[in-house]
GROMACS .gro file of C-alpha atoms in nm:
model
  267
    1MET     CA    1   1.555   0.194  -1.983
    2PRO     CA    2   1.498   0.488  -2.219
    3GLY     CA    3   1.732   0.780  -2.163
    4THR     CA    4   1.450   1.005  -2.047
    5ILE     CA    5   1.420   0.814  -1.716
    6PRO     CA    6   1.623   0.975  -1.438
    7ARG     CA    7   1.895   0.722  -1.356
    8PRO     CA    8   1.838   0.736  -0.976
    9LEU     CA    9   1.482   0.610  -1.033
   10GLU     CA   10   1.575   0.300  -1.233
   11PRO     CA   11   1.613   0.057  -0.935
   12LEU     CA   12   1.287   0.177  -0.782
   13LEU     CA   13   1.107   0.149  -1.114
   14ARG     CA   14   1.226  -0.212  -1.141
   15GLU     CA   15   1.094  -0.272  -0.790
   16PHE     CA   16   0.756  -0.122  -0.887
   17ALA     CA   17   0.745  -0.364  -1.181
   18ASP     CA   18   0.846  -0.662  -0.966
   19VAL     CA   19   0.587  -0.587  -0.697
   20ALA     CA   20   0.315  -0.520  -0.954
   21GLY     CA   21   0.392  -0.852  -1.121
   22HIS     CA   22   0.371  -1.040  -0.791
   23LEU     CA   23   0.037  -0.874  -0.713
   24TRP     CA   24  -0.099  -0.985  -1.049
   25ASP     CA   25   0.032  -1.339  -0.998
   26LEU     CA   26  -0.135  -1.349  -0.655
   27GLY     CA   27  -0.468  -1.241  -0.805
   28TRP     CA   28  -0.472  -0.920  -0.601
   29ALA     CA   29  -0.471  -0.673  -0.891
   30GLU     CA   30  -0.767  -0.750  -1.113
   31ALA     CA   31  -0.816  -0.520  -1.414
   32SER     CA   32  -0.660  -0.183  -1.315
   33ALA     CA   33  -0.688  -0.238  -0.939
   34GLY     CA   34  -0.407  -0.142  -0.707
   35ASN     CA   35  -0.163   0.146  -0.684
   36ILE     CA   36   0.185   0.222  -0.554
   37SER     CA   37   0.359   0.544  -0.457
   38ALA     CA   38   0.706   0.621  -0.325
   39ASP     CA   39   0.868   0.937  -0.190
   40VAL     CA   40   1.164   1.004  -0.422
   41THR     CA   41   1.252   1.352  -0.300
   42SER     CA   42   1.598   1.235  -0.194
   43LEU     CA   43   1.655   1.083  -0.539
   44ILE     CA   44   1.530   1.370  -0.755
   45LYS     CA   45   1.701   1.689  -0.641
   46VAL     CA   46   1.582   1.935  -0.905
   47PRO     CA   47   1.227   2.059  -0.972
   48LEU     CA   48   1.033   1.917  -1.263
   49THR     CA   49   1.104   2.103  -1.584
   50ARG     CA   50   0.868   1.906  -1.805
   51GLY     CA   51   0.570   1.911  -1.571
   52ARG     CA   52   0.234   2.060  -1.649
   53THR     CA   53  -0.010   2.226  -1.419
   54GLY     CA   54  -0.205   1.950  -1.259
   55GLN     CA   55  -0.459   2.016  -0.990
   56GLY     CA   56  -0.516   2.156  -0.648
   57LEU     CA   57  -0.513   1.931  -0.344
   58PRO     CA   58  -0.824   1.897  -0.124
   59MET     CA   59  -0.622   2.040   0.164
   60PRO     CA   60  -0.272   2.193   0.187
   61LEU     CA   61   0.000   1.950   0.296
   62PRO     CA   62   0.292   2.169   0.405
   63ALA     CA   63   0.483   1.867   0.540
   64ILE     CA   64   0.549   1.751   0.182
   65ALA     CA   65   0.575   2.092   0.012
   66GLY     CA   66   0.826   2.066  -0.269
   67CYS     CA   67   0.850   1.687  -0.239
   68ARG     CA   68   0.846   1.447  -0.533
   69PHE     CA   69   0.679   1.108  -0.568
   70LEU     CA   70   0.684   0.822  -0.814
   71VAL     CA   71   0.327   0.692  -0.851
   72THR     CA   72   0.143   0.443  -1.067
   73ALA     CA   73  -0.073   0.594  -1.338
   74THR     CA   74  -0.449   0.573  -1.327
   75GLY     CA   75  -0.584   0.292  -1.544
   76SER     CA   76  -0.250   0.111  -1.558
   77ARG     CA   77  -0.274  -0.266  -1.535
   78PHE     CA   78  -0.031  -0.444  -1.308
   79ARG     CA   79  -0.032  -0.748  -1.537
   80ASP     CA   80   0.147  -0.534  -1.798
   81PHE     CA   81   0.404  -0.368  -1.571
   82ARG     CA   82   0.685  -0.615  -1.633
   83ASN     CA   83   0.685  -0.533  -2.004
   84SER     CA   84   0.718  -0.154  -1.987
   85PRO     CA   85   0.695  -0.004  -1.637
   86GLU     CA   86   0.831   0.331  -1.753
   87ASP     CA   87   0.506   0.422  -1.933
   88LYS     CA   88   0.280   0.326  -1.643
   89VAL     CA   89   0.407   0.569  -1.379
   90CYS     CA   90   0.414   0.943  -1.322
   91LEU     CA   91   0.658   1.168  -1.142
   92VAL     CA   92   0.458   1.403  -0.921
   93GLU     CA   93   0.577   1.722  -0.756
   94VAL     CA   94   0.398   1.907  -0.474
   95SER     CA   95   0.407   2.284  -0.500
   96ALA     CA   96   0.612   2.503  -0.266
   97GLY     CA   97   0.288   2.598  -0.093
   98GLY     CA   98   0.187   2.235  -0.047
   99ASP     CA   99  -0.151   2.298  -0.207
  100ARG     CA  100  -0.105   2.189  -0.571
  101ILE     CA  101   0.057   1.911  -0.769
  102SER     CA  102   0.206   1.887  -1.116
  103TRP     CA  103   0.332   1.578  -1.292
  104ASN     CA  104   0.495   1.438  -1.600
  105SER     CA  105   0.552   1.097  -1.753
  106LEU     CA  106   0.895   0.939  -1.748
  107VAL     CA  107   0.903   0.895  -2.126
  108PHE     CA  108   0.822   1.168  -2.372
  109ASN     CA  109   0.590   0.952  -2.583
  110ALA     CA  110   0.369   0.838  -2.293
  111HIS     CA  111   0.090   1.087  -2.361
  112GLY     CA  112  -0.215   1.132  -2.141
  113LEU     CA  113  -0.081   0.969  -1.825
  114ASN     CA  114  -0.235   1.086  -1.502
  115PRO     CA  115  -0.142   0.973  -1.152
  116THR     CA  116  -0.364   0.726  -0.968
  117SER     CA  117  -0.699   0.865  -0.857
  118GLU     CA  118  -0.601   0.762  -0.502
  119LEU     CA  119  -0.311   1.009  -0.505
  120PRO     CA  120  -0.463   1.263  -0.259
  121SER     CA  121  -0.497   0.986   0.001
  122HIS     CA  122  -0.143   0.867  -0.067
  123LEU     CA  123  -0.006   1.219  -0.029
  124GLU     CA  124  -0.193   1.275   0.296
  125ILE     CA  125  -0.035   0.958   0.435
  126HIS     CA  126   0.309   1.059   0.305
  127ALA     CA  127   0.267   1.392   0.486
  128ILE     CA  128   0.187   1.215   0.815
  129LEU     CA  129   0.485   0.982   0.772
  130ARG     CA  130   0.718   1.278   0.724
  131GLN     CA  131   0.570   1.457   1.025
  132GLN     CA  132   0.631   1.146   1.235
  133GLY     CA  133   0.985   1.097   1.111
  134SER     CA  134   0.890   0.753   0.980
  135GLU     CA  135   1.130   0.543   0.774
  136SER     CA  136   0.840   0.451   0.545
  137ARG     CA  137   0.873   0.598   0.198
  138ALA     CA  138   0.638   0.367   0.003
  139ILE     CA  139   0.262   0.309   0.007
  140LEU     CA  140   0.093   0.007  -0.150
  141HIS     CA  141  -0.278  -0.050  -0.207
  142THR     CA  142  -0.399  -0.391  -0.324
  143HIS     CA  143  -0.688  -0.637  -0.295
  144PRO     CA  144  -0.564  -0.943  -0.099
  145THR     CA  145  -0.828  -1.211  -0.148
  146HIS     CA  146  -0.831  -1.381   0.191
  147LEU     CA  147  -0.803  -1.069   0.406
  148ALA     CA  148  -1.088  -0.908   0.214
  149THR     CA  149  -1.293  -1.227   0.255
  150LEU     CA  150  -1.221  -1.245   0.627
  151SER     CA  151  -1.350  -0.888   0.667
  152HIS     CA  152  -1.697  -1.018   0.570
  153LEU     CA  153  -1.721  -1.236   0.879
  154ARG     CA  154  -1.923  -1.090   1.163
  155ARG     CA  155  -1.680  -1.225   1.422
  156CYS     CA  156  -1.399  -1.029   1.251
  157ALA     CA  157  -1.582  -0.696   1.247
  158GLY     CA  158  -1.332  -0.541   1.489
  159SER     CA  159  -0.953  -0.508   1.474
  160ASP     CA  160  -0.890  -0.686   1.806
  161GLU     CA  161  -1.064  -1.013   1.716
  162LEU     CA  162  -0.942  -0.999   1.357
  163ASN     CA  163  -0.579  -0.972   1.468
  164ARG     CA  164  -0.619  -1.234   1.740
  165MET     CA  165  -0.735  -1.482   1.478
  166LEU     CA  166  -0.459  -1.387   1.235
  167TRP     CA  167  -0.182  -1.409   1.493
  168MET     CA  168  -0.302  -1.740   1.643
  169THR     CA  169  -0.271  -1.922   1.308
  170HIS     CA  170   0.103  -1.889   1.261
  171PRO     CA  171   0.387  -1.730   1.462
  172GLU     CA  172   0.526  -1.555   1.153
  173ALA     CA  173   0.209  -1.347   1.136
  174LYS     CA  174   0.305  -1.182   1.465
  175ILE     CA  175   0.675  -1.163   1.385
  176PHE     CA  176   0.637  -0.995   1.046
  177ALA     CA  177   0.319  -0.799   1.121
  178PRO     CA  178   0.344  -0.715   1.493
  179ARG     CA  179   0.084  -0.439   1.465
  180GLY     CA  180  -0.159  -0.655   1.272
  181ALA     CA  181  -0.413  -0.476   1.057
  182ALA     CA  182  -0.632  -0.182   1.154
  183LEU     CA  183  -0.979  -0.274   1.027
  184LEU     CA  184  -1.187   0.019   0.902
  185PRO     CA  185  -1.560   0.009   0.825
  186TYR     CA  186  -1.674   0.007   0.466
  187LEU     CA  187  -1.670   0.351   0.305
  188LEU     CA  188  -1.703   0.454  -0.058
  189PRO     CA  189  -1.376   0.378  -0.242
  190GLY     CA  190  -1.187   0.694  -0.333
  191SER     CA  191  -1.400   0.910  -0.104
  192ALA     CA  192  -1.270   1.188   0.118
  193GLU     CA  193  -1.418   1.005   0.417
  194LEU     CA  194  -1.215   0.692   0.343
  195GLY     CA  195  -0.900   0.898   0.304
  196ALA     CA  196  -0.965   1.077   0.632
  197VAL     CA  197  -1.020   0.765   0.845
  198THR     CA  198  -0.721   0.595   0.682
  199SER     CA  199  -0.501   0.893   0.764
  200ARG     CA  200  -0.623   0.891   1.124
  201ALA     CA  201  -0.532   0.521   1.149
  202VAL     CA  202  -0.180   0.592   1.019
  203ARG     CA  203  -0.144   0.884   1.257
  204GLY     CA  204  -0.245   0.646   1.537
  205GLY     CA  205   0.039   0.407   1.451
  206ALA     CA  206  -0.114   0.164   1.200
  207ASP     CA  207   0.116   0.041   0.924
  208THR     CA  208  -0.140  -0.188   0.756
  209ILE     CA  209  -0.504  -0.090   0.712
  210LEU     CA  210  -0.777  -0.328   0.596
  211TRP     CA  211  -1.071  -0.157   0.429
  212ARG     CA  212  -1.368  -0.381   0.501
  213TYR     CA  213  -1.500  -0.568   0.194
  214HIS     CA  214  -1.233  -0.394  -0.019
  215GLY     CA  215  -0.859  -0.436   0.032
  216CYS     CA  216  -0.543  -0.325   0.210
  217ILE     CA  217  -0.321  -0.021   0.217
  218ALA     CA  218   0.021  -0.045   0.382
  219HIS     CA  219   0.326   0.175   0.421
  220ALA     CA  220   0.686   0.059   0.457
  221PRO     CA  221   1.038   0.169   0.361
  222TYR     CA  222   1.000   0.001   0.019
  223PRO     CA  223   0.712  -0.131  -0.192
  224SER     CA  224   0.850  -0.484  -0.152
  225THR     CA  225   0.847  -0.465   0.229
  226ALA     CA  226   0.487  -0.340   0.224
  227LEU     CA  227   0.402  -0.642   0.005
  228ASP     CA  228   0.581  -0.876   0.247
  229ARG     CA  229   0.363  -0.769   0.538
  230ILE     CA  230   0.035  -0.790   0.349
  231HIS     CA  231   0.135  -1.128   0.206
  232VAL     CA  232   0.206  -1.271   0.553
  233LEU     CA  233  -0.127  -1.145   0.686
  234ASP     CA  234  -0.316  -1.277   0.384
  235LYS     CA  235  -0.166  -1.625   0.430
  236ALA     CA  236  -0.280  -1.614   0.794
  237ALA     CA  237  -0.628  -1.512   0.675
  238LYS     CA  238  -0.629  -1.804   0.431
  239MET     CA  239  -0.542  -2.041   0.717
  240VAL     CA  240  -0.827  -1.901   0.927
  241LEU     CA  241  -1.074  -1.954   0.642
  242LEU     CA  242  -0.947  -2.307   0.577
  243CYS     CA  243  -0.984  -2.398   0.945
  244LEU     CA  244  -1.337  -2.258   0.954
  245ALA     CA  245  -1.428  -2.436   0.629
  246SER     CA  246  -1.308  -2.772   0.764
  247GLY     CA  247  -1.603  -2.783   1.003
  248GLU     CA  248  -1.377  -2.937   1.264
  249PRO     CA  249  -1.280  -2.784   1.599
  250TRP     CA  250  -0.950  -2.607   1.551
  251GLU     CA  251  -0.679  -2.475   1.772
  252GLY     CA  252  -0.422  -2.203   1.736
  253LEU     CA  253  -0.159  -2.036   1.946
  254ASP     CA  254  -0.301  -1.999   2.294
  255ALA     CA  255  -0.291  -1.690   2.516
  256ALA     CA  256   0.039  -1.786   2.678
  257GLU     CA  257   0.205  -1.857   2.342
  258LEU     CA  258   0.078  -1.529   2.198
  259ALA     CA  259   0.205  -1.347   2.507
  260GLU     CA  260   0.547  -1.504   2.453
  261LEU     CA  261   0.548  -1.380   2.093
  262PHE     CA  262   0.429  -1.036   2.201
  263GLY     CA  263   0.711  -1.021   2.454
  264LYS     CA  264   0.979  -1.109   2.201
  265PHE     CA  265   0.850  -0.947   1.882
  266GLY     CA  266   0.581  -0.698   1.993
  267SER     CA  267   0.606  -0.338   1.881
   0.00000   0.00000   0.00000
Protein backbone atom coordinates (compact mmCIF):
# COMPACT_ATOMS: atom_id res chain seq x y z
CA MET A 1 0.00 0.00 0.00
CA PRO A 2 1.21 3.55 -0.64
CA GLY A 3 2.86 5.19 2.35
CA THR A 4 0.07 7.75 2.68
CA ILE A 5 -2.35 5.09 3.99
CA PRO A 6 -2.43 4.96 7.79
CA ARG A 7 -0.98 1.56 8.68
CA PRO A 8 -3.80 0.65 11.13
CA LEU A 9 -6.29 0.88 8.24
CA GLU A 10 -4.50 -1.54 5.91
CA PRO A 11 -6.22 -4.77 7.11
CA LEU A 12 -9.64 -3.12 6.99
CA LEU A 13 -8.96 -1.72 3.54
CA ARG A 14 -8.09 -5.22 2.34
CA GLU A 15 -11.36 -6.45 3.85
CA PHE A 16 -13.27 -3.70 2.02
CA ALA A 17 -11.66 -4.87 -1.23
CA ASP A 18 -12.41 -8.53 -0.51
CA VAL A 19 -16.06 -7.88 0.34
CA ALA A 20 -16.52 -5.56 -2.64
CA GLY A 21 -15.07 -8.23 -4.92
CA HIS A 22 -17.42 -10.88 -3.56
CA LEU A 23 -20.40 -8.57 -4.04
CA TRP A 24 -19.41 -8.03 -7.66
CA ASP A 25 -18.93 -11.76 -8.21
CA LEU A 26 -22.38 -12.41 -6.73
CA GLY A 27 -23.96 -9.86 -9.08
CA TRP A 28 -25.07 -7.66 -6.21
CA ALA A 29 -23.10 -4.53 -7.13
CA GLU A 30 -24.04 -3.54 -10.64
CA ALA A 31 -22.39 -0.36 -11.99
CA SER A 32 -21.61 1.80 -8.92
CA ALA A 33 -24.22 0.20 -6.66
CA GLY A 34 -23.44 -0.61 -3.06
CA ASN A 35 -21.52 1.06 -0.27
CA ILE A 36 -19.59 0.17 2.88
CA SER A 37 -18.66 2.15 5.97
CA ALA A 38 -16.74 1.27 9.12
CA ASP A 39 -16.15 3.11 12.39
CA VAL A 40 -12.36 3.47 12.64
CA THR A 41 -12.22 5.87 15.57
CA SER A 42 -10.28 3.35 17.66
CA LEU A 43 -7.76 2.93 14.83
CA ILE A 44 -7.21 6.58 13.93
CA LYS A 45 -6.40 8.48 17.11
CA VAL A 46 -5.51 11.91 15.72
CA PRO A 47 -7.77 14.39 13.90
CA LEU A 48 -7.53 14.70 10.15
CA THR A 49 -4.85 17.15 9.10
CA ARG A 50 -5.41 16.89 5.36
CA GLY A 51 -9.19 17.17 5.44
CA ARG A 52 -11.22 19.85 3.76
CA THR A 53 -14.45 21.39 4.83
CA GLY A 54 -17.13 19.06 3.65
CA GLN A 55 -20.75 19.62 4.49
CA GLY A 56 -23.26 19.96 7.25
CA LEU A 57 -25.29 16.97 8.39
CA PRO A 58 -29.10 16.99 8.12
CA MET A 59 -29.26 16.67 11.90
CA PRO A 60 -26.60 16.80 14.64
CA LEU A 61 -25.32 13.40 15.77
CA PRO A 62 -23.61 14.03 19.12
CA ALA A 63 -23.16 10.29 19.73
CA ILE A 64 -20.46 10.19 17.02
CA ALA A 65 -18.99 13.68 17.51
CA GLY A 66 -15.29 13.52 16.75
CA CYS A 67 -15.53 9.98 15.37
CA ARG A 68 -13.85 8.81 12.17
CA PHE A 69 -15.13 6.46 9.47
CA LEU A 70 -13.72 4.69 6.46
CA VAL A 71 -16.34 4.83 3.68
CA THR A 72 -16.55 3.92 0.02
CA ALA A 73 -16.44 6.84 -2.38
CA THR A 74 -19.43 7.86 -4.42
CA GLY A 75 -19.28 6.51 -7.97
CA SER A 76 -16.72 3.84 -7.09
CA ARG A 77 -17.28 0.50 -8.77
CA PHE A 78 -16.93 -2.62 -6.67
CA ARG A 79 -15.68 -4.57 -9.69
CA ASP A 80 -12.52 -2.42 -9.59
CA PHE A 81 -11.86 -2.53 -5.85
CA ARG A 82 -9.43 -5.45 -5.90
CA ASN A 83 -7.05 -3.53 -8.15
CA SER A 84 -6.68 -0.32 -6.12
CA PRO A 85 -8.96 -0.04 -3.08
CA GLU A 86 -6.97 2.86 -1.65
CA ASP A 87 -8.31 5.31 -4.26
CA LYS A 88 -11.94 4.28 -3.85
CA VAL A 89 -12.47 5.17 -0.19
CA CYS A 90 -12.55 8.29 1.95
CA LEU A 91 -11.65 8.90 5.57
CA VAL A 92 -14.45 10.94 7.13
CA GLU A 93 -14.37 12.85 10.39
CA VAL A 94 -17.42 14.18 12.27
CA SER A 95 -16.96 17.58 13.85
CA ALA A 96 -16.71 18.09 17.61
CA GLY A 97 -20.25 19.45 17.52
CA GLY A 98 -21.54 16.42 15.65
CA ASP A 99 -23.12 18.60 12.98
CA ARG A 100 -20.54 18.65 10.16
CA ILE A 101 -18.21 16.28 8.36
CA SER A 102 -14.89 16.69 6.60
CA TRP A 103 -12.99 14.10 4.62
CA ASN A 104 -9.88 13.31 2.67
CA SER A 105 -8.68 10.58 0.35
CA LEU A 106 -6.14 8.03 1.50
CA VAL A 107 -3.74 8.82 -1.33
CA PHE A 108 -2.66 12.31 -2.27
CA ASN A 109 -3.26 11.83 -6.00
CA ALA A 110 -6.86 10.62 -5.65
CA HIS A 111 -8.45 13.96 -6.50
CA GLY A 112 -12.16 14.66 -6.38
CA LEU A 113 -13.21 11.76 -4.17
CA ASN A 114 -16.36 12.27 -2.17
CA PRO A 115 -17.91 9.83 0.30
CA THR A 116 -20.94 7.79 -0.72
CA SER A 117 -24.15 9.76 -1.10
CA GLU A 118 -25.68 7.39 1.46
CA LEU A 119 -23.27 8.64 4.14
CA PRO A 120 -25.83 10.60 6.22
CA SER A 121 -27.91 7.42 6.62
CA HIS A 122 -24.80 5.42 7.49
CA LEU A 123 -23.77 7.97 10.11
CA GLU A 124 -27.22 8.04 11.66
CA ILE A 125 -27.06 4.26 12.05
CA HIS A 126 -23.52 4.44 13.44
CA ALA A 127 -24.77 6.96 16.02
CA ILE A 128 -27.57 4.59 17.11
CA LEU A 129 -25.13 1.67 17.35
CA ARG A 130 -22.84 3.69 19.61
CA GLN A 131 -25.78 4.80 21.76
CA GLN A 132 -26.82 1.17 22.17
CA GLY A 133 -23.32 -0.04 22.97
CA SER A 134 -23.44 -2.36 19.97
CA GLU A 135 -20.42 -4.35 18.84
CA SER A 136 -21.28 -3.48 15.23
CA ARG A 137 -18.75 -1.17 13.62
CA ALA A 138 -19.49 -1.82 9.93
CA ILE A 139 -22.46 -1.11 7.66
CA LEU A 140 -22.97 -2.73 4.27
CA HIS A 141 -25.52 -1.84 1.60
CA THR A 142 -25.93 -4.09 -1.43
CA HIS A 143 -28.51 -5.42 -3.91
CA PRO A 144 -28.96 -9.17 -3.25
CA THR A 145 -30.86 -10.52 -6.24
CA HIS A 146 -33.11 -13.11 -4.63
CA LEU A 147 -34.06 -11.12 -1.53
CA ALA A 148 -34.97 -8.13 -3.69
CA THR A 149 -37.01 -10.42 -5.96
CA LEU A 150 -38.80 -12.02 -3.01
CA SER A 151 -39.84 -8.55 -1.81
CA HIS A 152 -42.00 -8.25 -4.95
CA LEU A 153 -44.26 -11.10 -3.89
CA ARG A 154 -47.52 -10.04 -2.30
CA ARG A 155 -47.35 -12.88 0.23
CA CYS A 156 -43.98 -11.51 1.43
CA ALA A 157 -45.17 -7.94 1.93
CA GLY A 158 -44.65 -8.17 5.70
CA SER A 159 -41.60 -9.07 7.79
CA ASP A 160 -43.31 -11.92 9.67
CA GLU A 161 -44.29 -13.97 6.60
CA LEU A 162 -41.08 -13.10 4.78
CA ASN A 163 -38.95 -14.41 7.64
CA ARG A 164 -41.12 -17.47 8.17
CA MET A 165 -40.53 -18.45 4.55
CA LEU A 166 -36.80 -17.74 4.74
CA TRP A 167 -36.29 -19.67 7.97
CA MET A 168 -38.36 -22.69 6.88
CA THR A 169 -36.13 -23.34 3.84
CA HIS A 170 -32.91 -24.13 5.67
CA PRO A 171 -31.87 -24.30 9.35
CA GLU A 172 -28.75 -22.21 8.70
CA ALA A 173 -30.97 -19.26 7.83
CA LYS A 174 -32.20 -19.17 11.43
CA ILE A 175 -28.81 -19.96 12.94
CA PHE A 176 -26.88 -17.26 11.09
CA ALA A 177 -29.70 -14.71 10.81
CA PRO A 178 -31.78 -15.24 13.97
CA ARG A 179 -33.46 -11.84 13.62
CA GLY A 180 -34.26 -12.34 9.96
CA ALA A 181 -34.77 -9.22 7.89
CA ALA A 182 -36.90 -6.21 8.73
CA LEU A 183 -38.85 -5.47 5.54
CA LEU A 184 -39.50 -1.79 4.87
CA PRO A 185 -41.91 -0.39 2.27
CA TYR A 186 -40.55 1.11 -0.90
CA LEU A 187 -39.29 4.67 -0.45
CA LEU A 188 -37.21 6.86 -2.73
CA PRO A 189 -33.56 5.70 -2.61
CA GLY A 190 -31.33 8.17 -0.79
CA SER A 191 -34.29 10.06 0.66
CA ALA A 192 -34.51 11.39 4.21
CA GLU A 193 -37.65 9.29 4.68
CA LEU A 194 -35.80 6.07 3.83
CA GLY A 195 -32.99 7.00 6.19
CA ALA A 196 -35.45 7.75 8.98
CA VAL A 197 -37.40 4.48 8.78
CA THR A 198 -34.15 2.50 8.45
CA SER A 199 -32.79 4.16 11.58
CA ARG A 200 -35.99 3.39 13.46
CA ALA A 201 -35.67 -0.27 12.44
CA VAL A 202 -32.08 -0.39 13.73
CA ARG A 203 -33.12 1.32 16.95
CA GLY A 204 -35.80 -1.36 17.31
CA GLY A 205 -33.21 -4.13 17.14
CA ALA A 206 -32.96 -4.99 13.42
CA ASP A 207 -29.52 -5.95 12.15
CA THR A 208 -30.59 -6.60 8.54
CA ILE A 209 -33.08 -4.39 6.71
CA LEU A 210 -34.61 -5.23 3.34
CA TRP A 211 -35.73 -2.21 1.34
CA ARG A 212 -38.63 -3.46 -0.77
CA TYR A 213 -37.83 -3.69 -4.50
CA HIS A 214 -34.32 -2.35 -3.79
CA GLY A 215 -31.76 -4.11 -1.59
CA CYS A 216 -30.36 -4.74 1.88
CA ILE A 217 -28.51 -2.79 4.50
CA ALA A 218 -26.91 -4.66 7.40
CA HIS A 219 -24.65 -3.84 10.32
CA ALA A 220 -22.16 -6.17 12.00
CA PRO A 221 -18.76 -6.05 13.71
CA TYR A 222 -17.00 -6.31 10.32
CA PRO A 223 -17.99 -5.86 6.67
CA SER A 224 -17.39 -9.58 6.08
CA THR A 225 -19.79 -10.62 8.85
CA ALA A 226 -22.47 -8.31 7.45
CA LEU A 227 -21.94 -10.01 4.07
CA ASP A 228 -22.21 -13.45 5.68
CA ARG A 229 -25.67 -12.71 7.06
CA ILE A 230 -27.04 -11.22 3.85
CA HIS A 231 -25.57 -14.09 1.84
CA VAL A 232 -27.29 -16.70 4.02
CA LEU A 233 -30.63 -14.92 3.75
CA ASP A 234 -30.28 -14.50 -0.01
CA LYS A 235 -29.62 -18.23 -0.46
CA ALA A 236 -32.78 -18.93 1.55
CA ALA A 237 -34.67 -16.50 -0.70
CA LYS A 238 -33.32 -18.30 -3.76
CA MET A 239 -34.58 -21.61 -2.35
CA VAL A 240 -38.03 -20.10 -1.76
CA LEU A 241 -38.18 -18.84 -5.35
CA LEU A 242 -37.00 -22.19 -6.73
CA CYS A 243 -39.66 -24.05 -4.74
CA LEU A 244 -42.37 -21.67 -5.94
CA ALA A 245 -41.14 -21.91 -9.54
CA SER A 246 -41.26 -25.73 -9.47
CA GLY A 247 -45.05 -25.62 -9.42
CA GLU A 248 -45.04 -28.57 -7.06
CA PRO A 249 -46.30 -28.60 -3.47
CA TRP A 250 -43.33 -27.97 -1.22
CA GLU A 251 -42.54 -28.40 2.41
CA GLY A 252 -40.15 -26.71 4.77
CA LEU A 253 -39.34 -26.77 8.45
CA ASP A 254 -42.61 -27.09 10.31
CA ALA A 255 -43.73 -25.09 13.35
CA ALA A 256 -42.25 -27.55 15.83
CA GLU A 257 -38.90 -27.65 14.02
CA LEU A 258 -38.77 -23.85 13.82
CA ALA A 259 -39.62 -23.64 17.52
CA GLU A 260 -36.73 -25.99 18.27
CA LEU A 261 -34.37 -23.75 16.28
CA PHE A 262 -35.77 -20.64 17.98
CA GLY A 263 -35.17 -22.25 21.36
CA LYS A 264 -31.55 -23.10 20.61
CA PHE A 265 -30.45 -20.22 18.39
CA GLY A 266 -33.08 -17.48 18.86
CA SER A 267 -31.97 -14.00 19.84
